[in-house]
Short mmCIF file of C-alpha atoms in Angstrom, two decimals:
data_model
loop_
_atom_site.label_atom_id
_atom_site.label_comp_id
_atom_site.label_asym_id
_atom_site.label_seq_id
_atom_site.Cartn_x
_atom_site.Cartn_y
_atom_site.Cartn_z
CA UNK A 1 -9.91 18.41 1.40
CA UNK A 2 -7.46 15.53 1.24
CA UNK A 3 -5.68 14.24 -1.83
CA UNK A 4 -5.57 10.70 -0.43
CA UNK A 5 -7.28 9.10 2.57
CA UNK A 6 -6.28 5.55 3.47
CA UNK A 7 -7.74 3.02 5.87
CA UNK A 8 -6.18 -0.07 7.35
CA UNK A 9 -3.28 -1.45 9.31
CA UNK A 10 -0.30 0.41 10.65
CA UNK A 11 2.15 -1.73 12.56
CA UNK A 12 5.72 -2.11 13.70
CA UNK A 13 8.14 -3.73 11.26
CA UNK A 14 11.13 -5.19 13.06
CA UNK A 15 13.73 -5.21 10.27
CA UNK A 16 17.05 -7.14 10.41
CA UNK A 17 19.96 -4.86 11.26
CA UNK A 18 22.97 -7.14 11.52
CA UNK A 19 24.06 -9.27 14.46
CA UNK A 20 25.80 -8.85 17.77
CA UNK A 21 29.41 -9.96 18.17
CA UNK A 22 28.23 -13.41 19.24
CA UNK A 23 25.89 -13.81 16.24
CA UNK A 24 22.54 -12.88 17.78
CA UNK A 25 20.30 -11.08 15.24
CA UNK A 26 19.53 -7.41 15.90
CA UNK A 27 16.28 -5.84 14.69
CA UNK A 28 15.49 -2.21 13.96
CA UNK A 29 12.03 -0.88 14.92
CA UNK A 30 10.42 0.77 11.89
CA UNK A 31 6.93 2.13 11.19
CA UNK A 32 5.02 -0.01 8.69
CA UNK A 33 1.70 -1.16 7.29
CA UNK A 34 0.95 -0.91 3.57
CA UNK A 35 -1.82 1.78 3.60
CA UNK A 36 0.21 4.01 5.91
CA UNK A 37 3.30 3.47 3.75
CA UNK A 38 1.46 4.55 0.60
CA UNK A 39 0.33 7.75 2.32
CA UNK A 40 3.82 8.48 3.61
CA UNK A 41 5.31 8.35 0.11
CA UNK A 42 2.54 10.56 -1.27
CA UNK A 43 2.99 12.98 1.62
CA UNK A 44 6.74 13.23 1.00
CA UNK A 45 5.83 14.25 -2.54
CA UNK A 46 3.63 17.09 -1.31
CA UNK A 47 0.18 15.52 -1.28
CA UNK A 48 -2.27 16.05 1.60
CA UNK A 49 -3.04 12.73 3.27
CA UNK A 50 -5.07 11.33 6.15
CA UNK A 51 -5.01 7.91 7.79
CA UNK A 52 -7.87 5.96 9.39
CA UNK A 53 -6.85 3.14 11.69
CA UNK A 54 -6.14 1.91 15.21
CA UNK A 55 -3.01 1.34 17.29
CA UNK A 56 -2.63 0.18 20.87
CA UNK A 57 -2.19 2.40 23.89
CA UNK A 58 1.39 1.21 24.17
CA UNK A 59 4.91 2.33 23.30
CA UNK A 60 4.57 0.91 19.78
CA UNK A 61 1.33 2.80 19.17
CA UNK A 62 2.87 6.04 20.41
CA UNK A 63 5.88 5.45 18.14
CA UNK A 64 3.64 4.81 15.13
CA UNK A 65 1.57 7.93 15.64
CA UNK A 66 4.67 10.10 16.07
CA UNK A 67 6.34 8.69 12.96
CA UNK A 68 3.25 9.00 10.78
CA UNK A 69 2.70 12.59 11.88
CA UNK A 70 6.38 13.32 11.19
CA UNK A 71 5.88 11.94 7.68
CA UNK A 72 3.09 14.49 7.17
CA UNK A 73 -0.03 12.34 7.62
CA UNK A 74 -3.17 13.72 9.28
CA UNK A 75 -3.64 11.25 12.15
CA UNK A 76 -6.78 12.73 13.65
CA UNK A 77 -8.60 9.48 12.78
CA UNK A 78 -5.85 7.21 14.12
CA UNK A 79 -7.60 5.80 17.20
CA UNK A 80 -5.64 4.88 20.32
CA UNK A 81 -7.17 1.57 21.44
CA UNK A 82 -6.86 1.04 25.21
CA UNK A 83 -7.86 -2.64 25.11
CA UNK A 84 -5.86 -4.10 22.22
CA UNK A 85 -2.14 -3.95 21.36
CA UNK A 86 -0.36 -2.60 18.30
CA UNK A 87 0.37 -5.18 15.61
CA UNK A 88 3.95 -6.34 15.10
CA UNK A 89 5.71 -7.97 12.13
CA UNK A 90 9.22 -9.40 12.03
CA UNK A 91 10.85 -9.14 8.61
CA UNK A 92 13.24 -11.78 7.29
CA UNK A 93 15.51 -10.90 4.36
CA UNK A 94 17.18 -13.32 1.96
CA UNK A 95 20.55 -12.76 0.29
CA UNK A 96 18.92 -10.55 -2.37
CA UNK A 97 17.08 -8.34 0.12
CA UNK A 98 13.69 -9.95 -0.61
CA UNK A 99 11.51 -10.05 2.50
CA UNK A 100 9.08 -12.38 4.22
CA UNK A 101 6.99 -11.67 7.33
CA UNK A 102 6.11 -13.23 10.65
CA UNK A 103 3.05 -11.51 12.12
CA UNK A 104 1.99 -11.03 15.75
CA UNK A 105 -1.47 -9.64 15.17
CA UNK A 106 -4.19 -11.81 16.73
CA UNK A 107 -6.49 -9.57 18.75
CA UNK A 108 -4.55 -6.45 17.74
CA UNK A 109 -5.92 -2.93 17.59
CA UNK A 110 -5.98 -2.53 13.80
CA UNK A 111 -8.42 -5.43 13.49
CA UNK A 112 -10.90 -3.64 15.76
CA UNK A 113 -11.81 -0.86 13.35
CA UNK A 114 -15.50 0.05 13.59
CA UNK A 115 -17.88 2.11 11.49
CA UNK A 116 -17.76 4.80 14.18
CA UNK A 117 -14.06 5.30 13.38
CA UNK A 118 -14.88 6.54 9.86
CA UNK A 119 -15.02 10.33 10.09
CA UNK A 120 -17.60 11.89 7.76
CA UNK A 121 -15.19 14.76 7.03
CA UNK A 122 -12.68 12.25 5.67
CA UNK A 123 -15.35 10.61 3.51
CA UNK A 124 -16.58 13.86 2.01
CA UNK A 125 -13.11 15.37 1.66
CA UNK A 126 -11.16 12.62 -0.13
CA UNK A 127 -10.07 12.76 -3.76
CA UNK A 128 -8.67 9.21 -3.57
CA UNK A 129 -9.59 6.56 -1.01
CA UNK A 130 -7.02 3.77 -0.67
CA UNK A 131 -7.31 0.48 1.19
CA UNK A 132 -5.88 -3.05 1.21
CA UNK A 133 -6.96 -6.57 2.01
CA UNK A 134 -5.09 -6.95 5.33
CA UNK A 135 -7.81 -5.04 7.18
CA UNK A 136 -10.32 -7.60 5.86
CA UNK A 137 -8.71 -10.73 7.32
CA UNK A 138 -11.14 -10.85 10.27
CA UNK A 139 -14.06 -9.08 11.90
CA UNK A 140 -14.90 -6.36 12.78
CA UNK A 141 -12.24 -4.88 10.49
CA UNK A 142 -13.57 -6.74 7.45
CA UNK A 143 -17.08 -5.31 7.59
CA UNK A 144 -15.77 -1.86 8.51
CA UNK A 145 -13.44 -1.83 5.52
CA UNK A 146 -16.13 -2.92 3.06
CA UNK A 147 -18.58 -0.36 4.45
CA UNK A 148 -15.91 2.35 4.15
CA UNK A 149 -15.28 1.43 0.50
CA UNK A 150 -18.97 1.87 -0.24
CA UNK A 151 -19.15 5.18 1.65
CA UNK A 152 -16.15 6.73 -0.10
CA UNK A 153 -17.33 5.48 -3.48
CA UNK A 154 -20.79 6.95 -2.93
CA UNK A 155 -19.17 10.25 -1.98
CA UNK A 156 -17.38 10.38 -5.34
CA UNK A 157 -13.82 9.44 -4.37
CA UNK A 158 -11.54 7.48 -6.70
CA UNK A 159 -11.26 4.10 -4.95
CA UNK A 160 -7.82 2.50 -4.93
CA UNK A 161 -7.17 -1.09 -3.81
CA UNK A 162 -4.13 -3.20 -3.00
CA UNK A 163 -5.08 -6.89 -2.57
CA UNK A 164 -2.01 -7.30 -0.38
CA UNK A 165 -2.07 -11.07 0.21
CA UNK A 166 -0.45 -12.35 3.40
CA UNK A 167 -1.35 -16.08 3.62
CA UNK A 168 -0.53 -16.39 7.35
CA UNK A 169 -3.26 -13.85 8.18
CA UNK A 170 -6.13 -15.79 6.57
CA UNK A 171 -7.95 -18.91 7.70
CA UNK A 172 -7.74 -20.44 4.22
CA UNK A 173 -6.81 -19.61 0.63
CA UNK A 174 -10.43 -20.01 -0.42
CA UNK A 175 -11.63 -17.46 2.13
CA UNK A 176 -8.87 -15.05 1.17
CA UNK A 177 -9.59 -15.32 -2.56
CA UNK A 178 -13.33 -14.84 -2.01
CA UNK A 179 -13.02 -11.80 0.26
CA UNK A 180 -10.20 -10.16 -1.68
CA UNK A 181 -12.09 -10.52 -4.97
CA UNK A 182 -15.44 -9.36 -3.59
CA UNK A 183 -14.48 -5.67 -3.41
CA UNK A 184 -12.85 -5.28 -6.82
CA UNK A 185 -16.14 -4.25 -8.45
CA UNK A 186 -16.17 -1.12 -6.24
CA UNK A 187 -12.62 -0.07 -7.19
CA UNK A 188 -11.25 2.30 -9.83
CA UNK A 189 -7.54 1.39 -9.56
CA UNK A 190 -6.12 -1.96 -8.47
CA UNK A 191 -2.42 -2.40 -7.67
CA UNK A 192 -1.60 -6.10 -7.57
CA UNK A 193 1.60 -8.16 -7.47
CA UNK A 194 2.38 -10.97 -9.92
CA UNK A 195 1.77 -13.56 -7.20
CA UNK A 196 -1.57 -11.98 -6.28
CA UNK A 197 -2.56 -11.80 -9.95
CA UNK A 198 -2.14 -15.58 -10.23
CA UNK A 199 -3.99 -16.07 -6.94
CA UNK A 200 -7.01 -13.93 -7.87
CA UNK A 201 -7.15 -13.97 -11.68
CA UNK A 202 -5.91 -17.55 -12.09
CA UNK A 203 -3.17 -16.75 -14.58
CA UNK A 204 0.40 -15.45 -14.55
CA UNK A 205 0.02 -13.90 -18.01
CA UNK A 206 0.12 -10.15 -17.36
CA UNK A 207 -2.24 -9.06 -20.15
CA UNK A 208 -4.72 -11.85 -19.61
CA UNK A 209 -4.71 -11.50 -15.81
CA UNK A 210 -4.93 -7.70 -15.81
CA UNK A 211 -7.71 -7.96 -18.39
CA UNK A 212 -9.69 -10.27 -16.11
CA UNK A 213 -9.31 -7.82 -13.21
CA UNK A 214 -10.22 -4.90 -15.47
CA UNK A 215 -13.38 -6.71 -16.55
CA UNK A 216 -14.52 -6.74 -12.90
CA UNK A 217 -14.92 -2.95 -12.97
CA UNK A 218 -11.70 -0.94 -12.40
CA UNK A 219 -10.47 1.68 -14.86
CA UNK A 220 -6.80 0.77 -14.37
CA UNK A 221 -4.85 -2.27 -13.16
CA UNK A 222 -1.17 -2.13 -12.22
CA UNK A 223 0.84 -5.33 -11.76
CA UNK A 224 4.04 -4.89 -9.74
CA UNK A 225 6.87 -7.30 -10.57
CA UNK A 226 9.66 -6.48 -8.12
CA UNK A 227 12.95 -6.06 -9.96
CA UNK A 228 11.04 -6.79 -13.16
CA UNK A 229 9.29 -3.42 -13.01
CA UNK A 230 5.55 -2.95 -13.47
CA UNK A 231 2.79 -3.48 -16.01
CA UNK A 232 -0.30 -1.30 -16.42
CA UNK A 233 -3.55 -1.82 -18.30
CA UNK A 234 -6.43 0.59 -18.80
CA UNK A 235 -9.37 0.43 -21.14
CA UNK A 236 -7.24 2.09 -23.85
CA UNK A 237 -3.57 1.45 -23.09
CA UNK A 238 -1.20 -1.16 -21.70
CA UNK A 239 2.54 -1.52 -21.29
CA UNK A 240 5.47 -2.63 -19.18
CA UNK A 241 7.95 -0.32 -17.50
CA UNK A 242 11.39 -1.26 -16.24
CA UNK A 243 12.80 -0.52 -12.83
CA UNK A 244 16.12 1.16 -12.05
CA UNK A 245 19.47 -0.41 -11.17
CA UNK A 246 20.23 0.40 -7.53
CA UNK A 247 22.01 -1.59 -4.84
CA UNK A 248 19.19 -3.38 -3.03
CA UNK A 249 19.41 -4.10 0.70
CA UNK A 250 15.73 -4.36 1.73
CA UNK A 251 12.62 -4.58 -0.45
CA UNK A 252 10.21 -3.91 2.44
CA UNK A 253 7.69 -1.29 1.35
CA UNK A 254 9.05 -0.96 -2.20
CA UNK A 255 5.64 -1.63 -3.74
CA UNK A 256 4.06 0.91 -1.38
CA UNK A 257 6.66 3.54 -2.31
CA UNK A 258 5.99 2.81 -5.97
CA UNK A 259 2.25 3.11 -5.54
CA UNK A 260 2.29 6.17 -3.29
CA UNK A 261 4.40 7.92 -5.93
CA UNK A 262 2.04 6.81 -8.71
CA UNK A 263 -1.06 8.10 -6.92
CA UNK A 264 0.73 11.36 -6.11
CA UNK A 265 1.53 11.83 -9.79
CA UNK A 266 -2.06 11.14 -10.84
CA UNK A 267 -3.29 13.94 -8.61
CA UNK A 268 -0.47 16.26 -9.65
CA UNK A 269 -1.46 15.72 -13.29
CA UNK A 270 -5.08 16.62 -12.56
CA UNK A 271 -6.82 13.24 -12.28
CA UNK A 272 -9.27 13.95 -9.49
CA UNK A 273 -12.47 12.13 -10.47
CA UNK A 274 -13.47 8.71 -11.78
CA UNK A 275 -14.31 10.26 -15.15
CA UNK A 276 -10.85 11.86 -15.28
CA UNK A 277 -9.31 8.45 -14.64
CA UNK A 278 -11.17 6.88 -17.55
CA UNK A 279 -9.35 9.33 -19.82
CA UNK A 280 -5.86 8.55 -18.50
CA UNK A 281 -3.51 9.49 -21.33
CA UNK A 282 -0.57 7.46 -22.59
CA UNK A 283 1.86 10.31 -21.85
CA UNK A 284 0.65 10.60 -18.28
CA UNK A 285 0.79 6.83 -17.82
CA UNK A 286 4.38 6.69 -19.04
CA UNK A 287 5.69 9.60 -16.97
CA UNK A 288 3.85 8.44 -13.82
CA UNK A 289 5.04 4.83 -14.15
CA UNK A 290 8.66 5.87 -14.70
CA UNK A 291 8.51 8.19 -11.70
CA UNK A 292 6.89 5.50 -9.55
CA UNK A 293 9.45 2.88 -10.58
CA UNK A 294 12.25 5.22 -9.59
CA UNK A 295 10.64 5.77 -6.19
CA UNK A 296 10.18 2.04 -5.63
CA UNK A 297 13.73 1.26 -6.75
CA UNK A 298 15.33 3.85 -4.48
CA UNK A 299 13.33 2.63 -1.48
CA UNK A 300 15.13 -0.73 -1.68
CA UNK A 301 18.52 0.88 -1.11
CA UNK A 302 17.86 1.48 2.60
CA UNK A 303 16.37 -0.52 5.47
CA UNK A 304 12.69 -0.25 6.37
CA UNK A 305 9.66 1.09 4.53
CA UNK A 306 8.92 4.72 5.50
CA UNK A 307 12.54 5.46 6.57
CA UNK A 308 13.78 4.43 3.11
CA UNK A 309 11.40 6.57 1.04
CA UNK A 310 13.14 8.98 -1.36
CA UNK A 311 12.57 12.68 -1.92
CA UNK A 312 11.37 14.14 -5.20
CA UNK A 313 14.92 15.31 -5.96
CA UNK A 314 16.25 11.80 -5.34
CA UNK A 315 13.62 10.35 -7.68
CA UNK A 316 14.30 12.86 -10.45
CA UNK A 317 18.05 12.33 -10.14
CA UNK A 318 17.52 8.58 -10.40
CA UNK A 319 15.49 8.97 -13.59
CA UNK A 320 18.27 11.11 -15.09
CA UNK A 321 21.28 9.08 -14.00
CA UNK A 322 20.38 5.48 -13.03
CA UNK A 323 20.46 2.68 -15.58
CA UNK A 324 17.35 0.63 -16.23
CA UNK A 325 17.26 -3.06 -15.33
#
């Protein structure tokens, strides 16, 4: 059995790491990809995780597999693709540590996911199935992802979704909005950023937007707000939770650290079925959101996504000693 199985992209994030003496930028090679990042954070917190995806038969693919295994992920369904390369993203940081991406992904391995890559043991053994929208930007990955969502849902898994919008990866906004919205009805938890909420729900009002997403079928909607913290809405409860005051150097993967910690807490607190999730208590919401915000905050204090993820002790110390923003 696996606490969390995720499907999607894993790629190389080249993160800024200063400059040479003559001013030429230097980049650090880090493991990345939102679904893999979420699993890594959950794994650090003691959850059993497995990843379904593809990387190239190249140095980057070998690096990714080694790093994900070192983070504790079961990579038995991480396919080594001998015909297509590993995806690459270059990260640009502004003066506040906020990031933007340049992708080199056309014809890459992670887009070539097929139904044959979905191991039946993973489907039958998952408590939570997590996926994002990046694996749906083109075929065959799009159809494979949608089919996987249906398979895991039919098998009884809690389905978790991150409509992780990257405009440069889509042919048009209209296509992105249509595809990203089409799977929400199959999902039990949706983690969405403020910008994505406006894009999909058509409003920046947190309660109104989350309510529109909730009406599509999920039991819980979480809106991440960067330094502004996070908002959650279920059928019974809603509320905002502040983040923690740490010195931010790189926000890459902060939302994934937040969400991996949140899912880990759900399982730790005994939420293992869709029916369990419908009864999510206010106390468990509050403690899980505070814990997740601490994880996300701490991840911004170091470079990279997976390399910056905090331990449980770090998170608990932050909750005790760090001021809220």
